Structure formats: structure tokens, C-alpha cells
Amino acid sequence: MTALLDILGSVGIWEAVLRIATPLIFGTLGVLLCERVGVLNLGVEGVMTFGAMSGWLTVFMGGDLWLGMLVAGLCGAVFGLLHGLFTVSFGLSQHVTGLGITLLAASLSYFIFRLAVPTASSPPTIDPFRAVDIPLMSDLPLVGRVLFGQTAPTYLALGMVVVLAYAMYRTPLGLAIRMAGENPHALDAQGVDPIRLRLLAIAAGSAVMALGGAFLTLAAFNSFFPTMVQGRGWICVALVVFASWRPARALLGALLFAFFDAFQLRLQTVVDTVPYQFFLMLPYLLSILALVIMARRARVPQALMAPYRRGER
Amino acid sequence: MRFERRENPGAILTMCAPLAAIAVALVLSGLLIAVAGASPFKAFTLTLQGAFGSRLGLSETLTRATPLILTGLAAAIAFRARLWNIGAEGQFLLGALVVPALGAMPFVAALPGPLAILCCMLAAALAGALLLLAPLGLRLRYGVDEVVTTLLLNFVVLLLVSTMVEGLMKDPLAFGWPQSIPVPDSAVLPNLIARSRLHVGLPIAVGLALFVWWVQSRTVFGMRSRAAGLNPAAARFAGVSLGRTLVVVACLSGGSAGIAGAIEVMGVKGYVTTDLSPGFGYSGIVIAMLANLNPIGVIAAALFSALMFVGADSMSRILEVPSYIADVAVALSLLSVLLSVFLAQYRIRR
């Protein structure tokens, strides 16, 4: 019991929460944006992998860290457009397309990585994002390092939550985005082309997901290795349901989730009577539990997974 | 741009479209090989040679195709009824884990060969089926989408396997390596050809594919499962119980994936490790889609994937093109086949 309190009382765990949450925030926002316009995006796992690889490779080849983030985002957008071409323009199965994009993006990442770094027993490293140091703020007791000692992309992720939440509920564009996922026919009647809007939203959403992947290689770690995304993309898909398709709740979900993850990591070192794998299972089981709790209450976008064709009901 | 459904797509168009799509995917992969600095023609020749050119290569390709046929079936059966089982990877691993666990029991190890094998396969099928019934139950009871739950369970099962091979089921004679106790001798699948790894799992897998084809096209249940997928509302109106149909579908689907795992352990590896499956479950999804969810087509698609994987392995050893090119080619094939089936059904009008 005292061990538990020790864990909760340490600054380390609270610092870790925001760090672990960052890729989930990016990923969840990306998936949320796609689903809000009516498209399920199961490409997230692969797009995050590609973002992780392309961002890392850019920096490894001598690029700036922010250039790495930019390249990752652009690559994500390209996969998003491919996804949109299949699911929105052609109206093909969103499940199959998403899984196809995941397989393609992940295997392409490994292929390109091996091509760029042919033989290396240990993955080469780059100089990652450092924790920002805001004078005075970072020195505050307790909250100083937790809130003001993170890396820059974490603040970008938090900023995106605010921007997306504001844009979605307070701007005409946001209204159009929500309508595209609820009733695209009505949107079309208003003079906005739902197909074009959906394509744009998927490209933007996929770019944001890719940033989540890039965070892993450019801030959380300093190297790329296959399977490093480890199902974070799928967890994001679950978190969107948990968040009931709302950006602010997505942030809450990601933080809650990251807290449990940080907690189990520290618990592993204290409790040695239970195999460590059981702790590693917790994030996945928690996601399933979150889905069970929220599935009935969640307000699903009404046109989710329904392809739009003008003049067809 | 708009799309118009073709009145009569025609047999030739329907047949040729997927083949043309695979050709396109191979051309794109060829471009990637050229980027990697090798000659695409040479690479494809070496791939074919590696997969078919020798007795060893051919038997390796068929050995590799065996679990792929079964995981392909798992996806094809489920997807036809719109049950999105993305958890074949986990069902495969759980099915595999059941075999050494069961083999550790004295009465199973003492059974004569065929009975021990049958016993292990049934237990593996049960394990795979139960692992899929849980998410199906969540969907039917609470309305939880099974795509995410089946996916997440894959990670849980992999960790369970890791727990077992490092703990309870660890082989004490393996010099500390995390691997499970071996399959008992009575449950080892006999080889089909001497001096190769090809085992009787192949005819079992092909037999199951034919059985599933028969069930789907010639029985009432097959009709019900297709109806449940095509139009659940109409199916319910026609008196088809959606829940009951999906439960049977889940048993068949999860069962196939479980058997795939059991056969891989009993026929090839002999024990379980965490890297037993190089993504057999995920490849099964691609295979089912390439086959357009047709059980007979699954056999052909599984052979195609096995060819790519085995051939690319030997090609990459010679040309130094990363062997991940096989995964890229298979993923490209999936997307282009998906597109080609659409283009065969619709006409694009400006």
C-alpha cells in the first residue's frame, strides 16, 4: 500500500502521463476527425508507423526535428488521400481499405527503413526533442516539471485539442464537418460538396495520426524499430468511442489511459508475484472495458461507414 | 465523376480484373525493387525460383501455405457474414498454445497418434472459437464493435503466450530460452514427403476449405450466413436469427484459426514461442480478400502469398533487397484487387 502511495506521490509518474498520452492524443484526434466526417479509419496503426519511420529518417538524414514532424505529417496526408480515394470517391469497404492501408504503410516503413539502414545490429539513434525549459514556470514545485517540462510536440498535441474543439463547435467549417458525418445529403443541399470535405478531413486526420507516430521516434525514443507502435493506433480507435467523438473527452481519455499505463509500468517493479506480462495486458484490456462501458451511451455519427453518392439514398 | 453499375459485368471481365490487379501490384513492387538498386526481372525470376525452383523450395512454399489457408478461411467465413474478425492472429496463437498444454497431460500423450492429433486439433479449435465468441458476445449484448476488440485481444494473447513460455509451460531443457515444452511424439504430424517439412496439415487444410465451400454453397446455414452479411434486416425478416447464425460463424471462423495454430505447432515447430506466427492471422485477412471470400479461392490466394514470402526470402538473400518487399507486394495486391473488383462492377462516367 505504501508502495502504491510512493508511486502516486512521485513526480516521475505524472511527468510520464503527458509523455505517454501525447501519441495517443495525436492518434485519437486524427481518428476522431475522420470518423466525424463519416469514415472509419483503420489505417491509423500503419500511418503511425509510417510517421514514426519517415520523421525519424528525415532527422537521421540531417533534417531538422520540426522538418521531421512536417515530413511525417505530409506522408500521413498522402496515405489519408489514398484511403479517401478508396472509401469516399469509390465508396469501397472502409474496414478492408483501412486494414489494407495499415498493412501497406507498415510494410513500406520497414522496407524503406531497411533500405536506408541496411545492416545495423542496434538501431541508429538521433538527437531527439528535449524537454522545454520555461524560466520560472518549470521551476514551480510539483506542477513545474509535470506541466512545463515536456517536449514541444506535447504542447502541439494539447494545442490541437483546443483548436479542433473550437473549430468543430464554433466555426462554419466545423458545422460542415459534423454534418458530413451526420447527414451528408443536407450538407450537399447547403452547397458544400461532402465528398471533397471528407477527402480533406481524412487527409488532415491522417496527417495528425502520423505526427503521433513521429512523436515516438523524435521525442519519446530516439530510434526506429519495427512493431514500435505496438497497437497504439488500435487503442486510439477505441479511445474515440470512449470519447463519444468529442475532442475534449478524447484528451481526457488519452490522459486517463496514459495514467494507467504509467502506473502499471511502475507497479511492475514493485509487485513481483505476478508475471510482468499481466501488467502489459492492462492497457489493452482497459481499452476493451472502456468500449463496453461507453458503447451504448456513445453518440455515433449517423453516417459513419455510409459512403455518399449524390442522388442516392 | 460518377459511377454507373454495369448491367452485365461478363465472366471474362470478372475473372480477369483481379488478375490484372495483381499484375499492377507486381509492377509497382518491381518499381520499388528498382529503387532498391536491383533488377526487377532478376528479382522476380529469383523469387519464382526460390519458391518453386527446387524440391526444397516447393515443399517450403506448400508448408508456408498450410496455416495461411486456414487463417484465410477464418477471415473469409467471418467476413461473409459481416463479422469483422481481425483476431485470427490471437486465435492462431491460443490454438497453438493449447497443444503443448494438452500434451503435458499423461492421458493425451498416451493416446495413439491419430487420436492424440484429433484431440489437440479439437481443443485448439475450441480455444480459437471461444476467443472469438467473447467479442461477439460483447457485440450482441452491449453493441461493442468487434473490429477493435478482436484486434486488441491479439496483443493480450501474445502476452499470455509470453507469460506461459517464460513461466508455467517453459521447457526446462531449452537452455533458458523462452520456449514451451515440446509437443508429445504421438501428436507430431507425419511428414508427407521424406526430407522436407511438408506435413499432413496441407491436405487437412485443403479438406477444410472444401468443407467450408460445401457448407456455404450447399446448406441452409451457408445461405443464412450470407444473408446475415448481405442484409441483416431482410435476413431477420425472413426468420434468420442473427445472433444464432453469428455464433456458428464465429465458431467456424475462430475454430479454423485455432486449428491453424495447432497444425503449425504439431507439423512444423514442435513447440511454442512468441514469434511462432510471422503475422499468419493478418495475412489471412488479405488472403480472404484476394479470394473474394471464396473458400476455394482462399487456397489459391494462400499459395500466392506463400510464394511471395518464401520466394522473397531467398531472393533477398541474393540481391540484398529487403525481404519486406513481399509484405509490400501482398498489401499492394490487396488494395488493387479491391479496386479492380469495383471497376469490374462499375463504369466511370464524367
XYZ file of C-alpha atoms in Angstrom:
663
model
C 0.000 0.000 0.000
C 2.768 2.424 0.909
C 4.443 1.354 -2.314
C 1.366 2.439 -4.250
C 1.327 5.787 -2.488
C 5.022 6.179 -3.201
C 4.361 5.665 -6.906
C 1.480 8.145 -6.956
C 3.483 10.645 -4.933
C 6.472 10.652 -7.258
C 6.840 13.415 -9.840
C 8.065 10.824 -12.353
C 4.718 9.175 -12.916
C 2.890 12.465 -13.501
C 5.595 13.581 -15.895
C 5.234 10.293 -17.744
C 1.462 10.630 -18.099
C 1.653 13.545 -20.538
C 4.523 11.909 -22.403
C 2.681 8.592 -22.845
C -0.546 10.415 -23.686
C 0.937 12.534 -26.496
C 0.958 9.933 -29.321
C -2.491 8.812 -28.179
C -3.787 12.396 -28.296
C -2.496 12.858 -31.849
C -3.822 9.464 -32.950
C -7.194 9.861 -31.293
C -7.727 13.350 -32.722
C -6.841 12.044 -36.183
C -9.243 9.114 -35.991
C -11.889 11.369 -34.464
C -11.693 13.832 -37.338
C -12.046 11.027 -39.906
C -14.971 9.436 -38.099
C -16.700 12.802 -37.598
C -16.973 13.148 -41.392
C -18.273 9.586 -41.569
C -15.211 7.494 -42.370
C -13.803 4.740 -40.155
C -10.016 4.891 -40.465
C -8.374 1.579 -39.601
C -5.252 2.779 -41.383
C -4.192 4.535 -38.169
C -1.812 1.818 -36.964
C 0.078 1.791 -40.267
C 0.016 5.561 -40.719
C 1.502 5.996 -37.232
C 4.224 3.501 -38.121
C 4.992 5.370 -41.331
C 5.010 8.675 -39.466
C 7.459 7.235 -36.953
C 9.738 5.981 -39.731
C 9.578 8.978 -42.078
C 10.031 11.503 -39.276
C 12.999 9.611 -37.896
C 14.571 9.111 -41.324
C 14.305 12.815 -42.149
C 16.209 13.711 -38.994
C 18.658 10.855 -39.477
C 19.489 12.199 -42.964
C 20.336 15.559 -41.427
C 16.961 17.275 -41.324
C 15.704 19.459 -38.515
C 13.402 17.880 -35.894
C 10.456 20.034 -36.979
C 11.167 19.157 -40.606
C 10.858 15.531 -39.478
C 7.424 16.266 -37.994
C 6.412 18.057 -41.207
C 7.542 15.203 -43.449
C 5.723 12.694 -41.231
C 2.553 14.772 -41.441
C 2.775 15.068 -45.236
C 3.334 11.319 -45.610
C 0.314 10.716 -43.382
C -1.764 13.031 -45.562
C -0.764 11.080 -48.691
C -1.938 7.819 -47.100
C -5.079 9.643 -45.993
C -5.794 10.723 -49.575
C -5.285 7.145 -50.752
C -7.709 5.991 -48.055
C -10.165 8.691 -49.081
C -9.889 7.823 -52.765
C -10.929 4.261 -51.965
C -13.554 4.839 -49.300
C -15.016 8.213 -50.282
C -14.543 8.579 -54.038
C -15.156 4.911 -54.823
C -17.219 4.058 -51.745
C -15.328 0.816 -51.066
C -15.351 -1.099 -47.774
C -13.884 1.091 -45.034
C -12.840 -1.926 -42.981
C -10.868 -3.567 -45.756
C -9.359 -0.351 -47.100
C -8.222 0.667 -43.622
C -6.589 -2.675 -42.936
C -5.021 -2.563 -46.407
C -3.589 0.897 -45.713
C -2.225 -0.318 -42.377
C -0.525 -3.314 -43.989
C 0.841 -1.211 -46.853
C 2.074 1.681 -44.703
C 3.654 -0.597 -42.092
C 5.411 -2.873 -44.580
C 6.575 0.118 -46.655
C 8.022 1.677 -43.482
C 10.010 -1.458 -42.691
C 11.120 -1.754 -46.329
C 12.315 1.849 -46.556
C 13.949 1.664 -43.129
C 15.909 -1.459 -44.100
C 16.881 0.194 -47.378
C 18.196 3.293 -45.607
C 19.836 1.382 -42.758
C 20.795 -1.959 -44.334
C 22.882 -3.574 -41.645
C 22.738 -2.435 -38.083
C 22.556 -4.745 -35.123
C 21.366 -1.953 -32.874
C 19.122 0.726 -34.418
C 20.984 4.013 -35.018
C 19.868 6.957 -32.937
C 19.163 10.656 -33.486
C 19.189 13.623 -31.133
C 15.518 13.856 -30.065
C 13.361 16.747 -28.853
C 14.498 17.969 -25.419
C 12.178 18.981 -22.646
C 11.477 22.680 -22.986
C 12.671 24.829 -20.170
C 10.386 27.743 -19.461
C 12.132 30.035 -16.942
C 10.266 30.326 -13.640
C 7.368 28.074 -14.764
C 9.469 24.899 -14.958
C 10.881 25.619 -11.517
C 7.483 25.686 -9.837
C 7.194 22.985 -7.199
C 5.371 19.785 -8.310
C 3.446 21.080 -11.346
C 6.532 22.786 -12.768
C 8.136 19.774 -14.337
C 4.889 17.924 -14.970
C 3.209 20.703 -16.947
C 6.113 22.820 -18.164
C 8.896 20.282 -18.587
C 7.543 18.371 -21.566
C 8.846 18.260 -25.124
C 7.494 20.714 -27.697
C 5.298 18.226 -29.656
C 3.331 17.525 -26.465
C 2.258 21.161 -26.390
C 1.428 20.926 -30.087
C -0.873 17.989 -29.298
C -2.571 19.887 -26.471
C -2.944 22.925 -28.722
C -4.559 20.767 -31.385
C -7.216 19.599 -28.926
C -8.184 23.218 -28.298
C -8.085 24.151 -31.980
C -10.105 21.115 -33.066
C -12.669 21.532 -30.296
C -13.085 25.221 -31.134
C -13.207 24.648 -34.894
C -15.686 21.805 -34.625
C -18.247 23.547 -32.439
C -17.715 27.257 -33.110
C -16.983 27.648 -36.840
C -18.936 27.079 -40.082
C -16.256 24.610 -41.188
C -16.818 22.612 -38.002
C -20.547 22.552 -38.578
C -19.916 21.274 -42.106
C -17.572 18.590 -40.734
C -20.168 17.411 -38.244
C -22.889 17.458 -40.909
C -20.756 15.395 -43.295
C -20.808 12.629 -40.709
C -24.419 13.016 -39.673
C -26.323 13.906 -42.821
C -24.219 14.456 -45.950
C -27.338 14.952 -48.088
C -28.304 18.007 -46.070
C -24.748 19.277 -46.369
C -24.875 18.854 -50.130
C -28.144 20.773 -50.204
C -26.350 23.618 -48.417
C -23.907 23.801 -51.308
C -20.916 22.087 -49.685
C -19.564 19.052 -51.515
C -19.474 16.262 -48.865
C -17.027 14.202 -50.922
C -14.439 16.970 -51.097
C -14.870 17.784 -47.403
C -14.499 14.130 -46.419
C -11.340 13.788 -48.518
C -9.837 16.883 -46.881
C -10.759 15.741 -43.384
C -9.282 12.267 -43.878
C -6.050 13.744 -45.255
C -5.822 16.153 -42.307
C -6.757 13.435 -39.795
C -4.169 11.043 -41.198
C -1.523 13.769 -41.048
C -2.288 14.241 -37.343
C -2.059 10.469 -36.722
C 1.329 10.404 -38.420
C 2.522 13.154 -36.032
C 1.656 10.778 -33.190
C 3.939 8.190 -34.754
C 6.682 10.763 -35.299
C 6.480 11.735 -31.612
C 7.511 8.179 -30.745
C 10.773 8.333 -32.705
C 11.562 12.039 -32.313
C 10.673 12.666 -28.676
C 9.726 9.550 -26.682
C 12.569 7.418 -28.098
C 15.428 8.314 -30.419
C 15.385 5.413 -32.868
C 13.009 3.474 -35.096
C 12.379 -0.243 -34.849
C 9.660 -2.429 -36.403
C 6.459 -3.000 -34.396
C 7.276 0.020 -32.212
C 3.747 1.409 -32.490
C 2.510 -1.754 -30.722
C -1.208 -1.355 -31.207
C -1.351 2.312 -30.112
C -3.315 3.012 -33.288
C -5.965 0.457 -32.399
C -6.142 1.866 -28.876
C -6.844 5.274 -30.440
C -9.779 3.789 -32.362
C -11.145 2.527 -29.042
C -10.486 5.882 -27.344
C -12.592 7.691 -29.954
C -15.599 5.597 -28.956
C -14.750 6.195 -25.293
C -14.616 9.936 -26.040
C -18.018 9.760 -27.705
C -16.472 11.557 -30.719
C -15.644 14.741 -28.745
C -12.126 16.262 -28.794
C -12.078 17.360 -25.141
C -13.171 13.934 -23.951
C -10.564 12.399 -26.261
C -7.925 14.311 -24.328
C -9.428 13.095 -21.068
C -9.479 9.505 -22.337
C -5.878 9.653 -23.524
C -4.719 11.109 -20.196
C -6.658 8.525 -18.186
C -5.261 5.773 -20.317
C -1.718 7.108 -20.094
C -2.067 7.346 -16.319
C -2.925 3.640 -16.068
C -0.073 2.807 -18.417
C 2.463 4.810 -16.401
C 1.076 3.294 -13.210
C 1.355 -0.311 -14.403
C 4.931 0.282 -15.600
C 5.920 1.356 -12.089
C 3.815 -1.310 -10.427
C 5.759 -3.978 -12.342
C 8.899 -3.075 -10.448
C 7.152 -3.233 -7.064
C 4.962 -6.314 -7.436
C 6.995 -9.361 -8.376
C 4.468 -12.074 -7.508
C 2.517 -11.504 -10.733
C 4.157 -12.074 -14.161
C 5.059 -8.693 -15.688
C 3.114 -9.573 -18.851
C -0.153 -9.277 -16.920
C 0.595 -5.611 -16.331
C 1.360 -5.136 -20.015
C -2.034 -6.647 -20.846
C -3.824 -3.999 -18.788
C -3.813 -1.212 -21.429
C -5.484 -3.479 -23.987
C -7.993 -4.903 -21.512
C -8.772 -1.401 -20.234
C -9.498 -0.276 -23.803
C -11.949 -3.133 -24.209
C -13.547 -2.265 -20.869
C -13.841 1.380 -21.935
C -15.613 0.257 -25.107
C -18.052 -1.891 -23.138
C -18.872 0.947 -20.752
C -19.293 3.574 -23.451
C -20.670 1.609 -26.418
C -24.345 2.118 -25.569
C -24.015 5.704 -24.403
C -21.762 6.926 -27.226
C -23.366 9.098 -29.898
C -22.149 7.526 -33.116
C -22.077 9.823 -36.171
C -25.167 8.736 -38.068
C -23.474 8.457 -41.466
C -20.406 6.601 -40.165
C -19.386 3.951 -42.699
C -22.074 5.025 -45.193
C -20.488 6.081 -48.495
C -22.061 9.150 -50.062
C -23.219 9.232 -53.641
C -25.136 12.212 -54.940
C -28.706 11.314 -55.815
C -28.626 8.002 -53.968
C -30.218 7.287 -50.634
C -17.220 11.984 -61.950
C -19.903 9.413 -61.201
C -20.249 5.668 -61.296
C -22.748 3.590 -63.128
C -23.362 -0.058 -62.352
C -22.626 -2.326 -65.309
C -25.694 -4.302 -66.391
C -23.802 -7.485 -67.200
C -20.187 -7.389 -65.991
C -19.423 -10.526 -68.047
C -17.489 -13.566 -66.892
C -14.236 -12.585 -68.607
C -14.149 -9.135 -67.004
C -14.969 -10.543 -63.555
C -12.281 -13.192 -63.861
C -9.585 -11.015 -65.393
C -9.957 -7.954 -63.170
C -8.294 -9.483 -60.052
C -5.510 -10.988 -62.155
C -4.852 -7.636 -63.817
C -4.867 -6.070 -60.345
C -2.201 -8.461 -59.111
C -0.152 -7.695 -62.216
C -0.394 -3.975 -61.378
C 0.670 -4.679 -57.788
C 3.670 -6.660 -59.037
C 4.679 -3.863 -61.404
C 4.552 -1.368 -58.516
C 6.636 -3.737 -56.378
C 9.034 -4.028 -59.306
C 9.474 -0.256 -59.227
C 10.349 -0.459 -55.527
C 12.869 -3.201 -56.271
C 14.410 -0.930 -58.917
C 14.586 1.851 -56.329
C 16.408 -0.610 -54.063
C 19.003 -0.909 -56.829
C 18.246 -4.376 -58.177
C 16.837 -5.541 -61.479
C 13.098 -6.276 -61.083
C 13.223 -9.029 -63.717
C 16.064 -10.752 -61.967
C 14.273 -10.336 -58.636
C 11.041 -11.884 -59.895
C 12.906 -14.748 -61.555
C 14.780 -15.425 -58.330
C 11.530 -15.200 -56.351
C 9.867 -17.796 -58.554
C 12.975 -19.978 -58.477
C 13.158 -19.726 -54.706
C 9.521 -20.675 -54.280
C 9.133 -23.328 -56.997
C 12.549 -23.993 -58.495
C 13.641 -26.788 -56.225
C 12.110 -29.634 -54.272
C 13.036 -27.821 -51.070
C 11.580 -24.521 -52.261
C 8.335 -26.101 -53.379
C 7.868 -28.020 -50.147
C 8.636 -24.856 -48.131
C 6.038 -22.903 -50.124
C 3.394 -25.553 -49.513
C 4.351 -25.740 -45.815
C 4.007 -21.978 -45.546
C 0.669 -22.032 -47.385
C -0.873 -24.531 -44.937
C -1.566 -22.179 -41.984
C -2.362 -19.373 -44.440
C -5.198 -21.425 -45.995
C -6.714 -21.875 -42.540
C -6.346 -18.263 -41.360
C -7.626 -17.176 -44.793
C -10.676 -19.378 -44.232
C -11.131 -17.886 -40.763
C -11.381 -14.405 -42.273
C -13.442 -15.486 -45.303
C -16.077 -17.268 -43.207
C -16.439 -14.354 -40.790
C -16.347 -11.526 -43.340
C -19.039 -13.189 -45.451
C -21.403 -12.773 -42.501
C -20.000 -9.257 -41.832
C -18.428 -10.458 -38.605
C -15.199 -8.443 -38.627
C -12.865 -10.965 -37.065
C -9.452 -9.277 -37.115
C -8.364 -11.509 -34.251
C -7.155 -14.549 -36.199
C -3.615 -13.823 -35.023
C -4.647 -14.247 -31.388
C -6.847 -17.258 -32.138
C -3.919 -18.823 -34.004
C -1.578 -18.322 -31.031
C -4.098 -19.565 -28.458
C -4.777 -22.652 -30.585
C -1.041 -23.259 -30.788
C -0.601 -22.833 -27.025
C -3.305 -25.406 -26.286
C -1.330 -28.202 -27.972
C 1.708 -28.425 -25.647
C -0.585 -27.714 -22.670
C -2.753 -30.674 -23.582
C 0.289 -32.749 -24.480
C 1.584 -32.323 -20.949
C -1.338 -34.372 -19.685
C -0.318 -38.041 -19.446
C -3.549 -39.459 -20.874
C -3.257 -37.367 -24.065
C 0.389 -38.267 -24.566
C -0.558 -41.940 -24.177
C -3.229 -41.818 -26.894
C -2.397 -43.421 -30.251
C -1.180 -40.925 -32.887
C -4.335 -40.089 -34.865
C -6.448 -39.765 -31.704
C -3.910 -37.515 -29.990
C -3.760 -35.293 -33.083
C -7.542 -35.129 -33.345
C -7.827 -34.348 -29.641
C -5.304 -31.497 -29.887
C -6.940 -30.048 -33.011
C -10.394 -30.079 -31.453
C -9.102 -28.395 -28.308
C -7.319 -25.756 -30.406
C -10.472 -25.152 -32.433
C -12.432 -24.749 -29.197
C -9.873 -22.279 -27.845
C -9.926 -20.212 -31.055
C -13.728 -20.274 -31.146
C -14.052 -19.150 -27.514
C -11.622 -16.303 -28.113
C -13.885 -15.023 -30.891
C -17.139 -15.731 -29.040
C -16.147 -13.300 -26.285
C -16.007 -10.225 -28.564
C -19.092 -11.484 -30.428
C -20.895 -11.682 -27.100
C -19.869 -8.094 -26.346
C -21.225 -7.028 -29.723
C -24.545 -8.820 -29.354
C -25.025 -7.878 -25.689
C -23.547 -4.364 -25.460
C -23.196 -3.284 -29.088
C -19.390 -3.111 -28.929
C -17.809 -3.070 -32.387
C -15.806 -6.290 -32.746
C -13.107 -4.831 -35.010
C -11.276 -3.126 -32.168
C -11.933 -5.774 -29.519
C -10.676 -8.660 -31.669
C -7.615 -6.583 -32.630
C -6.790 -5.700 -29.031
C -7.196 -9.326 -27.924
C -4.342 -10.256 -30.296
C -1.965 -8.289 -28.084
C -3.422 -9.812 -24.918
C -2.974 -13.362 -26.229
C 0.579 -12.660 -27.371
C 1.382 -11.528 -23.829
C -0.350 -14.627 -22.445
C 1.859 -16.816 -24.656
C 4.866 -14.861 -23.413
C 3.801 -15.486 -19.799
C 3.389 -19.198 -20.433
C 6.634 -19.834 -22.315
C 8.572 -17.952 -19.642
C 6.666 -19.479 -16.751
C 4.311 -22.407 -16.318
C 4.959 -24.050 -19.676
C 8.639 -23.229 -20.045
C 10.787 -26.062 -21.379
C 13.394 -26.825 -18.674
C 15.651 -28.449 -21.283
C 15.800 -25.407 -23.590
C 18.922 -23.827 -22.039
C 16.903 -20.926 -20.662
C 15.297 -19.970 -23.989
C 11.698 -18.857 -23.616
C 10.014 -21.716 -25.420
C 7.247 -24.080 -24.367
C 7.553 -27.756 -23.568
C 7.543 -29.784 -26.803
C 4.531 -31.412 -28.436
C 4.333 -35.106 -27.402
C 5.631 -37.529 -30.027
C 2.181 -39.018 -30.561
C 0.794 -35.620 -31.639
C 3.516 -34.766 -34.163
C 2.016 -34.599 -37.653
C 3.552 -37.180 -40.023
C 5.504 -35.835 -42.995
C 4.068 -36.061 -46.479
C 7.403 -36.190 -48.278
C 10.619 -37.508 -46.770
C 13.419 -34.960 -46.129
C 11.077 -31.947 -46.151
C 8.953 -30.081 -43.656
C 5.749 -30.673 -45.618
C 3.260 -32.462 -43.353
C -0.278 -33.826 -43.455
C -1.572 -30.431 -42.334
C -1.785 -29.412 -46.006
C -4.414 -31.990 -47.010
C -6.276 -31.231 -43.762
C -6.338 -27.510 -44.604
C -7.430 -28.128 -48.204
C -10.082 -30.538 -46.945
C -11.427 -27.933 -44.534
C -11.541 -25.346 -47.330
C -13.607 -27.718 -49.474
C -15.843 -28.478 -46.485
C -16.444 -24.757 -45.859
C -17.186 -24.235 -49.548
C -19.761 -27.043 -49.365
C -21.321 -25.610 -46.200
C -21.538 -22.102 -47.650
C -22.939 -23.010 -51.042
C -24.997 -26.116 -50.357
C -26.525 -25.842 -46.893
C -29.227 -23.777 -45.234
C -26.723 -22.457 -42.721
C -24.498 -21.220 -45.564
C -27.436 -19.351 -47.044
C -28.283 -17.858 -43.643
C -24.726 -16.682 -43.014
C -24.572 -14.993 -46.416
C -27.950 -13.398 -45.809
C -26.815 -12.136 -42.406
C -23.923 -10.407 -44.128
C -25.705 -9.055 -47.198
C -28.755 -7.611 -45.489
C -29.237 -8.255 -41.768
C -32.659 -6.584 -41.709
C -34.003 -8.678 -44.575
C -32.452 -11.801 -43.072
C -34.181 -11.146 -39.751
C -37.450 -10.572 -41.587
C -37.013 -13.917 -43.333
C -36.743 -15.599 -39.939
C -32.963 -15.908 -39.678
C -31.772 -15.485 -36.113
C -28.821 -13.124 -36.499
C -27.317 -13.948 -33.101
C -27.502 -17.698 -33.540
C -26.079 -17.548 -37.082
C -23.201 -15.330 -35.981
C -22.378 -17.669 -33.077
C -21.980 -20.588 -35.502
C -19.987 -18.383 -37.892
C -17.730 -17.343 -35.015
C -17.173 -20.979 -34.015
C -16.184 -21.911 -37.579
C -14.002 -18.822 -38.030
C -12.233 -18.883 -34.673
C -12.006 -22.662 -34.926
C -10.172 -22.518 -38.260
C -7.672 -20.017 -36.905
C -7.168 -22.158 -33.790
C -6.580 -25.270 -35.893
C -4.076 -23.293 -37.995
C -2.061 -22.650 -34.850
C -2.279 -26.265 -33.700
C -1.178 -27.567 -37.108
C 1.781 -25.194 -37.251
C 2.957 -26.395 -33.829
C 2.305 -30.089 -34.445
C 3.629 -30.100 -38.002
C 6.488 -27.598 -38.185
C 7.807 -26.108 -34.950
C 7.175 -28.745 -32.292
C 6.983 -26.128 -29.538
C 5.513 -22.644 -28.977
C 7.466 -19.381 -28.908
C 6.232 -15.799 -29.052
C 7.470 -15.481 -32.648
C 5.626 -18.601 -33.810
C 3.495 -16.557 -36.201
C 5.036 -14.103 -38.670
C 1.608 -12.470 -38.939
C -0.316 -15.520 -40.216
C -3.539 -14.096 -38.809
C -3.180 -10.721 -40.518
C -2.106 -12.343 -43.798
C -5.275 -14.433 -43.590
C -7.350 -11.258 -43.927
C -5.502 -10.284 -47.098
C -5.845 -13.802 -48.470
C -9.592 -13.861 -47.845
C -9.989 -10.535 -49.642
C -7.787 -11.603 -52.567
C -10.007 -14.697 -52.868
C -13.133 -12.519 -52.797
C -14.165 -14.524 -49.688
C -14.462 -17.716 -51.739
C -13.140 -20.777 -49.786
C -11.699 -22.410 -52.917
C -10.128 -19.112 -53.941
C -8.551 -18.976 -50.465
C -6.392 -21.966 -51.398
C -5.081 -20.168 -54.500
C -4.568 -16.877 -52.658
C -2.739 -18.634 -49.808
C -0.413 -20.268 -52.356
C 0.227 -16.838 -53.921
C 1.129 -15.292 -50.551
C 3.294 -18.258 -49.583
C 5.074 -17.977 -52.934
C 5.779 -14.304 -52.310
C 7.060 -14.823 -48.762
C 9.216 -17.898 -49.414
C 10.447 -16.628 -52.777
C 11.245 -13.144 -51.488
C 13.222 -14.632 -48.604
C 15.561 -16.456 -50.934
C 15.616 -13.550 -53.420
C 16.598 -11.040 -50.734
C 19.496 -13.238 -49.628
C 20.972 -12.996 -53.127
C 20.041 -9.455 -54.224
C 20.043 -7.641 -50.872
C 16.552 -6.243 -51.438
C 14.845 -6.157 -48.009
C 12.525 -9.176 -47.744
C 9.777 -6.819 -46.504
C 9.126 -6.327 -50.230
C 6.923 -9.456 -50.003
C 4.674 -7.778 -47.415
C 4.547 -4.647 -49.557
C 3.610 -6.662 -52.666
C 0.863 -8.527 -50.809
C -0.564 -5.307 -49.331
C -0.492 -3.639 -52.765
C -2.267 -6.683 -54.217
C -4.999 -6.363 -51.593
C -5.678 -2.706 -52.402
C -5.519 -3.143 -56.157
C -7.773 -6.210 -56.122
C -10.258 -4.272 -54.003
C -10.220 -1.509 -56.606
C -10.390 -3.883 -59.579
C -13.476 -5.679 -58.273
C -15.133 -2.268 -58.029
C -14.063 -1.247 -61.539
C -15.363 -4.526 -62.922
C -18.793 -3.754 -61.454
C -18.977 -0.053 -62.200
C -18.313 2.180 -65.161
C -16.849 5.650 -64.632
C -18.733 8.459 -66.360
C -17.726 12.088 -66.496
